[in-house]
XYZ file of N, CA, C and O in Angstrom:
428
model
N -2.925 6.884 16.532
C -4.190 7.518 16.559
C -4.542 8.710 15.429
O -5.554 8.699 14.985
N -3.467 9.169 15.089
C -3.456 10.248 14.010
C -4.164 9.781 12.705
O -5.140 10.223 12.178
N -3.593 8.473 12.318
C -4.234 7.927 11.147
C -5.595 7.481 11.444
O -6.535 7.472 10.429
N -5.756 6.809 12.596
C -7.176 6.419 12.876
C -8.253 7.558 12.615
O -9.287 7.404 12.178
N -7.854 8.768 13.139
C -8.633 9.924 13.164
C -8.686 10.482 11.532
O -9.921 10.732 11.004
N -7.604 10.560 10.871
C -7.710 10.978 9.565
C -8.351 10.148 8.398
O -8.686 10.476 7.475
N -8.273 8.819 8.701
C -8.747 7.807 7.821
C -9.910 6.999 8.324
O -9.643 5.478 8.491
N -10.620 7.439 9.052
C -11.863 6.806 9.818
C -12.699 6.011 8.996
O -13.030 4.968 9.636
N -12.781 6.189 7.822
C -13.738 5.276 7.071
C -12.571 4.255 6.145
O -13.244 3.528 5.364
N -11.245 3.987 6.543
C -10.468 3.066 6.171
C -10.990 1.562 6.501
O -11.903 1.272 7.511
N -10.325 0.645 5.735
C -10.709 -0.785 6.160
C -9.317 -1.382 6.694
O -8.215 -1.308 6.012
N -9.551 -2.140 7.757
C -8.316 -2.830 8.311
C -8.516 -4.331 8.058
O -9.786 -4.789 8.309
N -7.628 -4.970 7.451
C -7.778 -6.550 7.319
C -6.699 -7.311 7.850
O -5.526 -6.739 7.913
N -6.954 -8.260 8.471
C -5.823 -9.476 8.848
C -5.612 -10.191 7.729
O -6.410 -10.720 7.129
N -4.262 -10.270 7.551
C -3.908 -11.119 6.256
C -3.627 -12.670 6.777
O -2.969 -12.975 7.797
N -4.308 -13.417 6.189
C -4.455 -14.895 6.639
C -3.651 -15.700 5.615
O -3.919 -15.482 4.361
N -3.024 -16.580 6.166
C -2.374 -17.672 5.144
C -2.597 -19.158 5.731
O -2.310 -19.360 6.951
N -3.145 -19.874 5.041
C -3.790 -21.340 5.859
C -4.514 -20.773 7.084
O -4.222 -21.658 8.084
N -5.328 -19.965 7.117
C -6.070 -19.669 8.301
C -5.336 -19.077 9.482
O -5.823 -19.001 10.738
N -4.082 -18.808 9.182
C -2.972 -18.397 10.268
C -2.829 -16.801 10.014
O -2.533 -16.443 8.794
N -3.002 -15.988 10.979
C -2.744 -14.502 10.752
C -1.359 -14.361 10.517
O -0.549 -14.878 11.352
N -0.991 -13.496 9.391
C 0.574 -13.388 8.928
C 0.673 -11.824 8.719
O 2.092 -11.585 8.543
N -0.232 -11.045 8.900
C -0.052 -9.918 8.796
C -1.244 -8.767 8.699
O -2.549 -9.155 9.192
N -1.317 -7.576 8.188
C -2.346 -6.650 8.340
C -2.114 -5.824 6.887
O -1.245 -5.609 6.382
N -3.404 -5.333 6.421
C -3.421 -4.519 5.287
C -4.617 -3.405 5.798
O -5.421 -3.661 6.288
N -4.185 -2.347 5.610
C -4.947 -1.010 5.863
C -5.131 -0.234 4.678
O -4.046 0.166 4.198
N -6.317 -0.098 4.176
C -6.711 0.543 2.881
C -7.861 1.401 3.090
O -8.802 1.344 3.592
N -7.593 2.954 2.371
C -8.533 3.694 2.432
C -9.135 3.956 0.786
O -8.174 3.947 -0.056
N -10.490 4.086 0.673
C -10.965 3.964 -0.714
C -11.773 5.306 -0.837
O -12.700 5.581 -0.149
N -11.275 6.206 -1.496
C -11.904 7.482 -1.800
C -12.309 7.532 -3.344
O -12.092 6.827 -4.145
N -13.102 8.487 -3.588
C -13.698 8.918 -4.879
C -12.475 8.881 -5.914
O -12.752 8.477 -7.051
N -11.569 9.702 -5.528
C -10.313 9.837 -6.628
C -9.290 9.004 -6.413
O -8.125 9.163 -7.348
N -9.027 8.049 -5.527
C -7.905 7.285 -5.418
C -8.211 6.170 -4.359
O -9.043 6.143 -3.688
N -7.446 5.035 -4.396
C -7.421 4.204 -3.416
C -5.947 4.281 -2.771
O -4.741 4.357 -3.435
N -5.991 4.446 -1.172
C -4.658 4.817 -0.684
C -4.327 3.593 0.051
O -5.137 2.944 0.905
N -3.316 2.627 -0.048
C -2.698 1.838 0.887
C -1.915 2.587 1.948
O -0.998 3.262 1.873
N -2.574 2.478 3.044
C -1.964 3.205 4.235
C -1.118 2.544 4.941
O -0.150 2.906 5.505
N -1.020 1.089 4.909
C -0.107 0.121 5.658
C -0.423 -1.267 5.328
O -1.423 -1.609 5.171
N 0.733 -1.794 4.997
C 0.984 -3.198 4.821
C 2.057 -3.806 5.574
O 3.071 -3.343 5.547
N 1.627 -4.930 6.351
C 2.930 -5.607 7.074
C 2.644 -6.931 7.102
O 1.486 -7.457 7.329
N 3.903 -7.647 7.069
C 3.740 -9.019 7.201
C 4.590 -9.538 8.296
O 5.645 -8.904 8.596
N 4.248 -10.548 9.101
C 5.368 -11.212 10.057
C 6.599 -11.492 9.444
O 6.670 -12.050 8.226
N 7.714 -11.265 9.892
C 9.014 -11.545 9.251
C 9.333 -12.963 8.620
O 9.829 -12.764 7.690
N 8.637 -13.918 9.221
C 8.844 -15.089 8.660
C 7.945 -15.503 7.424
O 8.059 -16.364 6.851
N 7.155 -14.408 6.890
C 6.128 -14.352 6.036
C 6.548 -13.520 4.763
O 6.001 -13.106 3.967
N 7.759 -12.864 5.056
C 8.246 -11.705 3.933
C 9.106 -12.401 2.951
O 9.660 -13.513 3.053
N 9.270 -11.653 1.779
C 10.101 -12.309 0.738
C 9.577 -13.670 0.192
O 10.518 -14.420 -0.133
N 8.223 -13.887 0.127
C 7.778 -15.257 -0.236
C 6.462 -15.059 -1.250
O 6.041 -15.907 -1.636
N 6.294 -13.738 -1.488
C 5.294 -13.593 -2.737
C 4.091 -12.854 -2.003
O 3.204 -12.551 -2.780
N 3.782 -13.103 -0.773
C 2.511 -12.518 -0.177
C 2.330 -11.125 -0.394
O 0.962 -10.895 -0.650
N 3.330 -10.277 -0.213
C 3.096 -8.962 -0.485
C 2.699 -8.589 -1.772
O 1.861 -7.717 -2.110
N 3.249 -9.276 -2.816
C 2.989 -9.043 -4.140
C 1.839 -9.467 -4.513
O 1.107 -8.754 -5.429
N 1.331 -10.592 -3.982
C -0.140 -11.141 -4.291
C -1.085 -9.902 -3.834
O -2.181 -9.535 -4.568
N -0.910 -9.531 -2.703
C -1.805 -8.439 -1.926
C -1.683 -7.153 -2.872
O -2.767 -6.582 -3.087
N -0.587 -6.699 -3.351
C -0.500 -5.477 -4.049
C -0.915 -5.564 -5.356
O -1.959 -4.745 -5.932
N -0.899 -6.710 -5.955
C -1.730 -7.061 -7.156
C -3.106 -6.959 -7.159
O -3.867 -6.563 -8.138
N -3.724 -7.524 -6.049
C -5.003 -7.553 -5.877
C -5.513 -6.235 -5.967
O -6.661 -5.890 -6.263
N -4.778 -5.118 -4.856
C -5.042 -3.764 -4.796
C -5.088 -3.193 -6.167
O -5.870 -2.202 -6.572
N -4.076 -3.460 -7.036
C -3.956 -3.054 -8.442
C -4.953 -3.371 -9.297
O -5.573 -2.443 -10.073
N -5.469 -4.561 -9.044
C -6.689 -5.009 -9.843
C -7.937 -4.224 -9.452
O -8.801 -3.708 -10.447
N -8.124 -3.838 -8.255
C -9.160 -3.020 -7.661
C -9.185 -1.846 -8.446
O -10.129 -1.226 -8.617
N -7.917 -1.225 -8.169
C -7.739 0.175 -8.725
C -8.007 0.370 -10.295
O -8.576 1.381 -10.493
N -7.505 -0.602 -10.953
C -7.805 -0.868 -12.432
C -9.334 -0.718 -12.733
O -9.790 0.021 -13.461
N -9.972 -1.808 -12.218
C -11.477 -1.752 -12.348
C -12.058 -0.500 -11.788
O -13.198 -0.236 -12.630
N -11.649 0.256 -10.674
C -12.470 1.173 -10.209
C -11.964 2.534 -11.142
O -12.628 3.764 -10.883
N -10.962 2.508 -12.018
C -10.439 3.650 -12.672
C -9.812 4.652 -11.633
O -9.818 5.852 -12.171
N -9.153 4.168 -10.632
C -8.546 5.232 -9.766
C -7.137 4.936 -9.730
O -6.834 3.600 -9.768
N -6.276 5.814 -9.367
C -4.900 5.384 -8.864
C -4.733 4.785 -7.737
O -5.529 4.869 -6.788
N -3.862 3.905 -7.592
C -3.370 3.511 -6.235
C -2.296 4.213 -5.717
O -1.001 4.183 -6.185
N -2.194 4.651 -4.427
C -1.117 5.440 -3.922
C -0.670 4.803 -2.444
O -1.379 4.368 -1.839
N 0.559 5.062 -2.090
C 1.040 4.835 -0.859
C 2.306 5.646 -0.690
O 3.127 5.869 -1.247
N 2.355 5.871 0.646
C 3.633 6.722 1.103
C 4.618 5.856 1.562
O 4.192 4.838 2.414
N 5.694 6.008 1.111
C 6.740 5.101 1.519
C 8.270 5.967 2.145
O 8.351 6.812 1.714
N 8.423 5.420 3.178
C 9.643 5.955 3.955
C 10.977 6.014 3.234
O 11.328 5.091 2.390
N 11.505 7.291 2.823
C 12.623 7.456 1.939
C 13.664 6.330 2.114
O 14.604 5.882 1.255
N 14.326 6.110 3.483
C 15.320 5.236 3.967
C 14.816 3.907 3.863
O 15.779 2.956 3.905
N 13.709 3.505 3.634
C 13.375 2.211 3.309
C 13.504 1.675 1.790
O 12.621 1.412 1.273
N 14.852 1.345 1.416
C 15.156 1.174 0.213
C 14.564 -0.166 -0.454
O 14.162 -0.308 -1.748
N 14.453 -1.013 0.317
C 13.725 -2.456 0.057
C 12.339 -2.034 -0.512
O 11.883 -2.758 -1.374
N 11.593 -1.275 0.519
C 10.354 -1.052 0.089
C 10.260 -0.243 -1.221
O 9.283 -0.681 -2.234
N 11.040 0.792 -1.424
C 11.077 1.581 -2.463
C 11.226 0.681 -3.831
O 10.375 0.852 -4.743
N 12.267 -0.276 -3.776
C 12.467 -1.071 -4.840
C 11.332 -2.065 -5.090
O 10.810 -2.275 -6.309
N 10.620 -2.654 -4.198
C 9.346 -3.420 -4.014
C 8.197 -2.621 -5.012
O 7.774 -3.218 -5.844
N 8.056 -1.534 -4.588
C 6.913 -0.882 -5.245
C 7.305 -0.268 -6.617
O 6.324 -0.360 -7.567
N 8.529 0.096 -6.774
C 9.044 0.272 -8.224
C 8.860 -0.770 -9.188
O 8.339 -0.786 -10.131
N 9.135 -2.120 -8.611
C 9.171 -3.390 -9.271
C 7.831 -3.469 -9.711
O 7.396 -4.138 -10.849
N 6.662 -3.090 -8.994
C 5.335 -3.311 -9.372
C 4.764 -2.240 -10.043
O 3.339 -2.095 -10.285
N 5.634 -1.478 -10.605
C 5.024 -0.291 -11.374
C 4.479 1.141 -10.750
O 4.082 2.031 -11.401
N 4.988 1.263 -9.455
C 4.831 2.555 -8.756
C 5.613 3.511 -9.118
O 7.071 3.115 -9.214
N 5.385 4.772 -9.184
C 6.332 5.723 -9.464
C 6.056 6.686 -8.286
O 5.120 7.144 -7.851
N 7.135 7.583 -8.184
C 6.939 8.710 -7.059
C 6.500 9.990 -7.693
O 6.763 10.455 -8.936
N 5.540 10.278 -7.172
C 4.743 11.562 -7.476
C 4.806 12.857 -6.754
O 4.436 13.746 -7.096
N 5.113 12.539 -5.380
C 5.670 13.664 -4.620
C 6.725 13.322 -3.880
O 6.869 12.298 -3.381
N 7.494 14.350 -3.415
C 8.615 14.030 -2.585
C 8.681 14.950 -1.282
O 8.683 16.102 -1.403
N 8.562 14.289 -0.256
C 8.615 14.998 0.902
C 9.600 14.676 1.711
O 10.544 14.038 1.426
N 9.848 15.471 3.073
C 11.053 15.333 3.773
C 11.671 13.960 3.986
O 12.775 13.765 3.719
N 10.729 13.084 4.557
C 11.281 11.886 5.156
C 10.467 10.816 4.177
O 10.861 9.565 4.284
N 9.489 10.967 3.516
C 8.962 9.962 2.593
C 8.474 10.415 1.546
O 8.665 11.675 0.882
N 8.163 9.601 0.543
C 7.782 9.885 -0.989
C 6.187 9.333 -1.250
O 5.931 8.373 -0.568
N 5.516 9.971 -1.747
C 4.105 9.521 -2.322
C 4.263 8.784 -3.563
O 4.968 9.407 -4.593
N 4.200 7.529 -3.685
C 4.293 6.809 -4.875
C 2.818 6.391 -5.355
O 1.659 6.128 -4.621
N 2.658 6.261 -6.692
C 1.368 6.048 -7.294
C 1.480 5.004 -8.503
O 2.650 4.980 -9.223
N 0.429 4.019 -8.456
C 0.492 3.094 -9.645
C -0.865 3.666 -10.387
O -2.029 3.773 -9.795
N -0.714 3.661 -11.776
C -1.700 3.757 -12.527
C -1.888 2.545 -13.589
O -0.779 2.289 -14.086
N -3.118 2.237 -13.865
C -3.373 1.136 -14.830
C -3.051 1.655 -16.255
O -3.196 2.917 -16.512
N -2.269 0.895 -16.935
C -2.097 1.170 -18.330
C -3.519 1.057 -19.262
O -3.190 1.391 -20.493
N -4.361 0.470 -18.743
C -5.735 0.251 -19.570
C -6.241 1.733 -19.750
O -6.223 2.580 -19.130
């Protein structure tokens, strides 16, 4: 409920694959950034490229909007950290239990 209150104007989407729900995407779009609040895929749909496709779409949106794409990642989630780094995200703030990562278009 904390996120729902803090990000009231955010967008929740159900991720579909062949019309079947396989995950969700939660994004906030502000004047100065696009914030990926949450992305999750069902276990049997992970590591198959769907997350990469979704992130690349958000990166394209951020590029067209001229805004950074940011996401908070739990520090202990090494797989997620590697995933975002592979997609060009870098750590811009380090908090006690998580880091804020940012992707900026090279354009």
